[in-house]
Amino acid sequence: MITQKFKHFQRETLNNLWQFRARNVFSVTIICLSFLIVGIFVSLSNNLQYTAQQLSQDMAVVFFLNKDISPIDREAITRELGKSPLVQKTQFVSSEEAMEKFLTKFPDLQGIIDNLKLNPFPSSYEISLRGRDLTYEETQPFIDKMRGMKGIEDVQFNKDWVEKMQSLSRLARAVGFFLGGILVLASFFIVSNVIKLNVIARKDEIEILRFVGGTNTFIRIPFLTEGIILGALGGILSLLLLFVVIKLFPIYLGSSLGILNELINFRNLTFSQSFALIFSGAVIGLFGSLSSIAKFLKS
Amino acid sequence: MIELYHVWKQYQKPDWALKDVTIKVNQGDFCFVTGPSGSGKSTLLKIIFREIFPTHGQIVVDRRNILRISDHKIYRLRRTMGIVFQDFRLLFHKRVFDNVAVVLQVLGYPRKELRRRVFNALRMVNLNHKMWEYPSHLSYGEQQRVAIARAVVNNPNIILADEPTGNLDTELAFEIMSLFSEINKKGATVIICTHDRELIRHFGKKIVFLYKGKLLREEYI
């Protein structure tokens, strides 16, 4: 009996989907576009999160030394670094090595360096810190102390960048959820109204089903399945579109944004994010149709 | 089987569609409800299958007060009834077969059994050859017979028919009434609303006369 009913629901759902295909396509498109907006921001946020992670894996402080630092001062700095429990690894980079590194990264700028006729790069200590989740309170006294030492000209700490990346990522996600939330809400009402139109179009059939002993569940199920399918389809299509955007966007953008290219980029959604997107679509479809059929069955 | 006690129905003040109607229809009765237009025949049927509630009074069907059945359990009552509506209420986007099969689909019949029963019901009304047609391609009388096939396909205990022969020629009307008579002989209680005196004279066993919502008289022939 259950198999027969299941087959009936399957048939009815497919009938409903086909019979009202124009407005069903419309509602799938709306859901798809709403979820695409959410997807784009989540993808952007993923990329910022990824960049922040990459940076935090290499939580480094660079102490730039004075050109004319005395060997005693340099010795004192080395001793101080060796004493600190925060320091995992210390590497001295001479001004020659610094220039070499620079020229390897930017070979086009060889001419400018040659014209300078002197090495503009200071020697430095590159420090890797112990632990990725060090707080500001933990690191700042050490950095301040080092900054105050004789012979140190400047300090560069990439923790600021990590934090900036993380806040940008959070911002992108928040904007995505805000804009997407509004659109998803709109798509909820659209699905609800499309299903309501389908319900009204089948008013006679519903009435007959009630007169021949159909339960409310029996009447409701094909409409609910229809809503779930429309929502999930919208979600799947938005994922496909997002995939296309991720592939095409870098080609379209080229290298016009320079270093920002790395930041304004898209990263594929994770499996759980993709699943959540499709699932949310299905849930919106389900609730959209539930609300419209509930009103109808009550009346 | 079907008992109505002091049933009153008012759609709009101050008119009463039914006024203090008390009727008892026994199991296996072939009952005609008759009276002029507006006498409350259709209202009476609608109250029996609980499409509408009476303003006052009680209705007992098969020893159950149907007014006390909750909305989500009313399907149990309706599964014991076959209803033929005055306007047939067929699904014009579905084939004749599907129009009849809908009753059995609700009950979850296996496909093979469903096909067999639908075929038999359509053969009974002599429409088995038009099983795959759409109702819009059928004549008025044929559509009426599809509605009858749908009402009888699950062998219900009670058949309610509202003007099932309205607008049909006499020959076809007699043919359809013979169908109801056959179903009745198999044990079903049949209640038919009609104002066709010829049919009542020919087929009637129990007759209920209504006039302006009031029960004039009840008689067995």
CSV table of C-alpha atoms in Angstrom, one decimal, chain A:
chain,number,residue,atom,x,y,z
A,1,MET,CA,0.0,0.0,0.0
A,2,ILE,CA,2.8,2.4,0.9
A,3,THR,CA,4.7,1.6,-2.3
A,4,GLN,CA,1.5,2.3,-4.3
A,5,LYS,CA,1.0,5.6,-2.5
A,6,PHE,CA,4.7,6.5,-3.0
A,7,LYS,CA,4.4,5.8,-6.7
A,8,HIS,CA,1.2,8.0,-6.8
A,9,PHE,CA,3.0,10.8,-5.1
A,10,GLN,CA,6.0,10.5,-7.5
A,11,ARG,CA,3.6,10.6,-10.5
A,12,GLU,CA,1.6,13.5,-9.1
A,13,THR,CA,4.7,15.5,-8.3
A,14,LEU,CA,6.1,15.0,-11.8
A,15,ASN,CA,2.7,15.9,-13.3
A,16,ASN,CA,2.6,19.1,-11.2
A,17,LEU,CA,6.1,20.1,-12.2
A,18,TRP,CA,5.5,19.5,-15.9
A,19,GLN,CA,2.0,21.0,-16.0
A,20,PHE,CA,3.0,24.3,-14.5
A,21,ARG,CA,6.5,24.3,-15.9
A,22,ALA,CA,6.6,28.0,-16.8
A,23,ARG,CA,6.1,29.3,-13.3
A,24,ASN,CA,8.1,26.5,-11.8
A,25,VAL,CA,11.1,27.5,-14.0
A,26,PHE,CA,10.5,31.1,-12.8
A,27,SER,CA,10.7,30.2,-9.2
A,28,VAL,CA,13.7,27.9,-9.7
A,29,THR,CA,15.5,30.9,-11.3
A,30,ILE,CA,14.6,33.2,-8.4
A,31,ILE,CA,15.9,30.7,-5.8
A,32,CYS,CA,19.0,30.1,-8.0
A,33,LEU,CA,19.9,33.8,-8.2
A,34,SER,CA,19.3,34.4,-4.5
A,35,PHE,CA,21.5,31.5,-3.5
A,36,LEU,CA,24.1,32.6,-6.1
A,37,ILE,CA,24.5,35.9,-4.2
A,38,VAL,CA,25.0,34.0,-0.9
A,39,GLY,CA,27.4,31.6,-2.7
A,40,ILE,CA,29.5,34.4,-4.2
A,41,PHE,CA,30.0,36.1,-0.8
A,42,VAL,CA,30.7,32.8,1.0
A,43,SER,CA,33.2,31.9,-1.7
A,44,LEU,CA,34.9,35.3,-1.4
A,45,SER,CA,34.9,34.9,2.3
A,46,ASN,CA,36.5,31.5,1.9
A,47,ASN,CA,39.3,33.0,-0.1
A,48,LEU,CA,40.0,35.7,2.5
A,49,GLN,CA,39.9,33.1,5.2
A,50,TYR,CA,42.3,31.0,3.2
A,51,THR,CA,44.7,33.9,2.8
A,52,ALA,CA,44.5,34.7,6.5
A,53,GLN,CA,45.3,31.0,7.3
A,54,GLN,CA,48.3,31.0,4.9
A,55,LEU,CA,49.6,34.2,6.6
A,56,SER,CA,49.0,32.9,10.1
A,57,GLN,CA,50.9,29.7,9.3
A,58,ASP,CA,53.9,31.8,8.9
A,59,MET,CA,53.5,34.2,11.8
A,60,ALA,CA,56.7,36.1,11.4
A,61,VAL,CA,58.3,39.2,12.8
A,62,VAL,CA,61.0,41.0,11.0
A,63,PHE,CA,63.4,43.3,12.9
A,64,PHE,CA,65.3,45.6,10.5
A,65,LEU,CA,68.7,46.6,11.8
A,66,ASN,CA,70.5,49.9,11.5
A,67,LYS,CA,73.1,50.1,8.7
A,68,ASP,CA,75.8,51.0,11.1
A,69,ILE,CA,74.9,48.6,14.0
A,70,SER,CA,77.8,47.8,16.2
A,71,PRO,CA,78.7,44.1,16.7
A,72,ILE,CA,78.0,44.5,20.5
A,73,ASP,CA,74.4,45.7,19.8
A,74,ARG,CA,73.9,42.9,17.3
A,75,GLU,CA,75.2,40.5,19.9
A,76,ALA,CA,72.8,41.9,22.5
A,77,ILE,CA,69.8,41.5,20.1
A,78,THR,CA,70.8,37.9,19.3
A,79,ARG,CA,71.0,37.2,23.0
A,80,GLU,CA,67.6,38.8,23.7
A,81,LEU,CA,65.9,36.8,20.9
A,82,GLY,CA,67.4,33.6,22.1
A,83,LYS,CA,66.1,34.2,25.6
A,84,SER,CA,62.4,34.8,24.6
A,85,PRO,CA,60.0,31.9,24.9
A,86,LEU,CA,57.9,33.2,22.0
A,87,VAL,CA,60.6,32.7,19.5
A,88,GLN,CA,60.7,29.4,17.6
A,89,LYS,CA,63.3,30.2,14.9
A,90,THR,CA,65.6,33.0,14.3
A,91,GLN,CA,67.3,33.7,11.0
A,92,PHE,CA,69.7,36.5,10.2
A,93,VAL,CA,69.3,38.0,6.7
A,94,SER,CA,72.2,40.2,5.6
A,95,SER,CA,71.6,43.2,3.4
A,96,GLU,CA,73.2,41.2,0.5
A,97,GLU,CA,70.8,38.3,1.0
A,98,ALA,CA,67.9,40.7,1.2
A,99,MET,CA,68.8,42.2,-2.1
A,100,GLU,CA,69.2,38.8,-3.7
A,101,LYS,CA,65.8,37.7,-2.4
A,102,PHE,CA,64.2,40.9,-3.8
A,103,LEU,CA,65.8,40.5,-7.2
A,104,THR,CA,64.7,36.9,-7.4
A,105,LYS,CA,61.1,38.0,-6.7
A,106,PHE,CA,61.1,41.1,-8.9
A,107,PRO,CA,63.7,40.5,-11.6
A,108,ASP,CA,62.2,43.4,-13.7
A,109,LEU,CA,63.4,45.9,-11.1
A,110,GLN,CA,67.1,44.9,-11.6
A,111,GLY,CA,67.8,48.2,-13.4
A,112,ILE,CA,66.5,50.4,-10.6
A,113,ILE,CA,68.7,48.7,-8.1
A,114,ASP,CA,71.7,48.9,-10.4
A,115,ASN,CA,71.2,52.7,-10.8
A,116,LEU,CA,71.2,53.2,-7.0
A,117,LYS,CA,74.8,52.0,-7.0
A,118,LEU,CA,74.4,51.0,-3.3
A,119,ASN,CA,72.4,48.3,-1.5
A,120,PRO,CA,69.3,49.9,0.0
A,121,PHE,CA,68.2,46.8,1.9
A,122,PRO,CA,68.9,46.7,5.6
A,123,SER,CA,70.0,43.5,7.3
A,124,SER,CA,67.4,41.9,9.5
A,125,TYR,CA,66.4,39.2,11.9
A,126,GLU,CA,63.4,37.1,10.6
A,127,ILE,CA,61.7,35.5,13.6
A,128,SER,CA,59.1,32.7,13.5
A,129,LEU,CA,56.8,32.8,16.5
A,130,ARG,CA,55.8,29.8,18.6
A,131,GLY,CA,52.0,29.0,18.2
A,132,ARG,CA,49.6,30.5,15.7
A,133,ASP,CA,47.1,31.8,18.1
A,134,LEU,CA,49.2,34.2,20.1
A,135,THR,CA,47.2,37.2,21.3
A,136,TYR,CA,48.1,40.8,21.0
A,137,GLU,CA,48.8,40.9,24.8
A,138,GLU,CA,51.3,38.1,24.5
A,139,THR,CA,53.3,39.4,21.5
A,140,GLN,CA,53.2,43.1,21.9
A,141,PRO,CA,55.4,43.5,25.1
A,142,PHE,CA,58.1,41.4,23.3
A,143,ILE,CA,57.9,43.4,20.1
A,144,ASP,CA,57.9,46.7,22.1
A,145,LYS,CA,60.9,45.6,24.1
A,146,MET,CA,62.8,44.6,20.9
A,147,ARG,CA,61.8,47.9,19.2
A,148,GLY,CA,63.4,49.8,22.0
A,149,MET,CA,66.7,48.0,21.7
A,150,LYS,CA,69.7,49.9,20.3
A,151,GLY,CA,70.4,49.0,16.7
A,152,ILE,CA,66.8,48.1,15.7
A,153,GLU,CA,65.4,50.5,13.1
A,154,ASP,CA,62.0,49.1,12.3
A,155,VAL,CA,59.7,46.1,13.0
A,156,GLN,CA,57.3,44.4,10.6
A,157,PHE,CA,54.7,42.0,12.1
A,158,ASN,CA,52.3,40.1,9.8
A,159,LYS,CA,49.8,39.4,12.6
A,160,ASP,CA,48.1,42.7,11.7
A,161,TRP,CA,47.5,41.4,8.2
A,162,VAL,CA,46.2,38.1,9.5
A,163,GLU,CA,43.7,40.0,11.6
A,164,LYS,CA,42.7,42.3,8.8
A,165,MET,CA,42.2,39.3,6.5
A,166,GLN,CA,40.0,37.6,9.1
A,167,SER,CA,37.9,40.7,9.7
A,168,LEU,CA,37.5,41.1,5.9
A,169,SER,CA,36.5,37.5,5.6
A,170,ARG,CA,33.9,38.0,8.4
A,171,LEU,CA,32.7,41.1,6.7
A,172,ALA,CA,32.3,39.4,3.4
A,173,ARG,CA,30.4,36.6,5.0
A,174,ALA,CA,28.1,39.0,6.9
A,175,VAL,CA,27.4,41.0,3.8
A,176,GLY,CA,26.6,37.8,1.9
A,177,PHE,CA,24.3,36.5,4.6
A,178,PHE,CA,22.6,39.9,4.9
A,179,LEU,CA,22.0,40.4,1.1
A,180,GLY,CA,21.4,36.7,0.6
A,181,GLY,CA,19.1,36.6,3.6
A,182,ILE,CA,16.9,39.3,2.1
A,183,LEU,CA,16.9,37.5,-1.3
A,184,VAL,CA,16.3,34.1,0.2
A,185,LEU,CA,13.3,35.6,2.2
A,186,ALA,CA,12.0,37.0,-1.1
A,187,SER,CA,12.5,33.7,-2.8
A,188,PHE,CA,10.6,32.0,0.1
A,189,PHE,CA,7.6,34.2,-0.7
A,190,ILE,CA,7.9,33.6,-4.4
A,191,VAL,CA,8.0,29.8,-4.0
A,192,SER,CA,5.1,30.1,-1.6
A,193,ASN,CA,3.1,32.0,-4.1
A,194,VAL,CA,4.0,29.8,-7.1
A,195,ILE,CA,2.9,26.8,-5.1
A,196,LYS,CA,-0.2,28.6,-4.1
A,197,LEU,CA,-1.0,29.3,-7.8
A,198,ASN,CA,-0.4,25.6,-8.4
A,199,VAL,CA,-2.7,24.7,-5.5
A,200,ILE,CA,-5.4,27.1,-6.7
A,201,ALA,CA,-5.1,25.6,-10.2
A,202,ARG,CA,-5.7,22.2,-8.7
A,203,LYS,CA,-8.5,23.3,-6.4
A,204,ASP,CA,-11.1,21.0,-8.0
A,205,GLU,CA,-8.8,18.0,-7.8
A,206,ILE,CA,-8.1,18.7,-4.1
A,207,GLU,CA,-11.8,19.0,-3.4
A,208,ILE,CA,-12.5,15.7,-5.2
A,209,LEU,CA,-9.7,14.0,-3.3
A,210,ARG,CA,-11.2,15.2,0.0
A,211,PHE,CA,-14.7,13.9,-1.0
A,212,VAL,CA,-13.4,10.5,-1.9
A,213,GLY,CA,-11.6,10.1,1.4
A,214,GLY,CA,-8.1,11.5,0.8
A,215,THR,CA,-6.3,12.5,4.0
A,216,ASN,CA,-4.8,16.0,4.2
A,217,THR,CA,-1.3,14.3,4.2
A,218,PHE,CA,-2.2,12.5,1.0
A,219,ILE,CA,-3.2,15.8,-0.6
A,220,ARG,CA,-0.3,17.7,0.8
A,221,ILE,CA,2.6,15.4,-0.1
A,222,PRO,CA,2.8,16.0,-3.9
A,223,PHE,CA,2.8,19.8,-3.3
A,224,LEU,CA,5.5,19.5,-0.5
A,225,THR,CA,7.7,17.3,-2.7
A,226,GLU,CA,7.2,19.8,-5.5
A,227,GLY,CA,8.4,22.6,-3.2
A,228,ILE,CA,11.4,20.6,-2.1
A,229,ILE,CA,12.4,19.8,-5.7
A,230,LEU,CA,12.1,23.4,-6.8
A,231,GLY,CA,14.1,24.6,-3.9
A,232,ALA,CA,16.8,21.9,-4.2
A,233,LEU,CA,17.0,22.5,-8.0
A,234,GLY,CA,17.5,26.2,-7.3
A,235,GLY,CA,20.3,25.4,-4.9
A,236,ILE,CA,22.0,23.0,-7.3
A,237,LEU,CA,21.8,25.4,-10.2
A,238,SER,CA,23.2,28.2,-8.1
A,239,LEU,CA,26.2,25.9,-7.3
A,240,LEU,CA,26.7,25.2,-11.0
A,241,LEU,CA,26.5,28.9,-11.8
A,242,LEU,CA,28.9,29.7,-8.9
A,243,PHE,CA,31.3,27.1,-10.3
A,244,VAL,CA,31.2,28.9,-13.7
A,245,VAL,CA,31.7,32.3,-12.0
A,246,ILE,CA,34.8,30.9,-10.1
A,247,LYS,CA,36.3,29.6,-13.4
A,248,LEU,CA,35.5,32.7,-15.5
A,249,PHE,CA,36.1,35.5,-13.0
A,250,PRO,CA,39.9,35.3,-13.0
A,251,ILE,CA,40.0,35.1,-16.8
A,252,TYR,CA,37.7,38.2,-17.0
A,253,LEU,CA,39.7,40.1,-14.4
A,254,GLY,CA,43.2,39.2,-15.7
A,255,SER,CA,45.9,40.8,-13.7
A,256,SER,CA,44.3,44.3,-13.7
A,257,LEU,CA,44.0,44.5,-9.9
A,258,GLY,CA,47.6,43.5,-9.2
A,259,ILE,CA,48.2,42.2,-5.7
A,260,LEU,CA,44.4,42.6,-4.9
A,261,ASN,CA,43.8,39.8,-7.4
A,262,GLU,CA,44.8,37.4,-4.7
A,263,LEU,CA,42.2,38.9,-2.3
A,264,ILE,CA,39.3,39.5,-4.6
A,265,ASN,CA,39.1,36.0,-5.8
A,266,PHE,CA,36.7,33.1,-5.3
A,267,ARG,CA,37.4,29.8,-3.8
A,268,ASN,CA,35.1,26.7,-4.3
A,269,LEU,CA,32.6,26.1,-1.6
A,270,THR,CA,33.4,23.2,0.8
A,271,PHE,CA,31.3,20.1,0.6
A,272,SER,CA,29.4,21.0,3.8
A,273,GLN,CA,28.8,24.6,2.4
A,274,SER,CA,27.5,23.2,-0.9
A,275,PHE,CA,25.3,20.7,1.0
A,276,ALA,CA,24.0,23.5,3.2
A,277,LEU,CA,23.1,25.6,0.2
A,278,ILE,CA,21.1,22.8,-1.5
A,279,PHE,CA,19.6,21.8,1.8
A,280,SER,CA,18.5,25.4,2.5
A,281,GLY,CA,16.9,25.6,-0.9
A,282,ALA,CA,15.0,22.4,-0.2
A,283,VAL,CA,13.9,23.7,3.2
A,284,ILE,CA,12.7,27.0,1.7
A,285,GLY,CA,10.8,25.1,-0.9
A,286,LEU,CA,9.3,22.9,1.7
A,287,PHE,CA,8.2,25.7,4.0
A,288,GLY,CA,7.0,27.8,1.1
A,289,SER,CA,4.7,25.1,-0.1
A,290,LEU,CA,3.7,24.1,3.4
A,291,SER,CA,2.5,27.6,4.2
A,292,SER,CA,0.5,27.9,1.0
A,293,ILE,CA,-1.2,24.4,1.2
A,294,ALA,CA,-1.8,24.8,4.9
A,295,LYS,CA,-3.9,27.9,4.3
A,296,PHE,CA,-5.8,26.2,1.5
A,297,LEU,CA,-6.5,23.0,3.4
A,298,LYS,CA,-7.8,25.1,6.4
A,299,SER,CA,-10.2,27.0,4.2
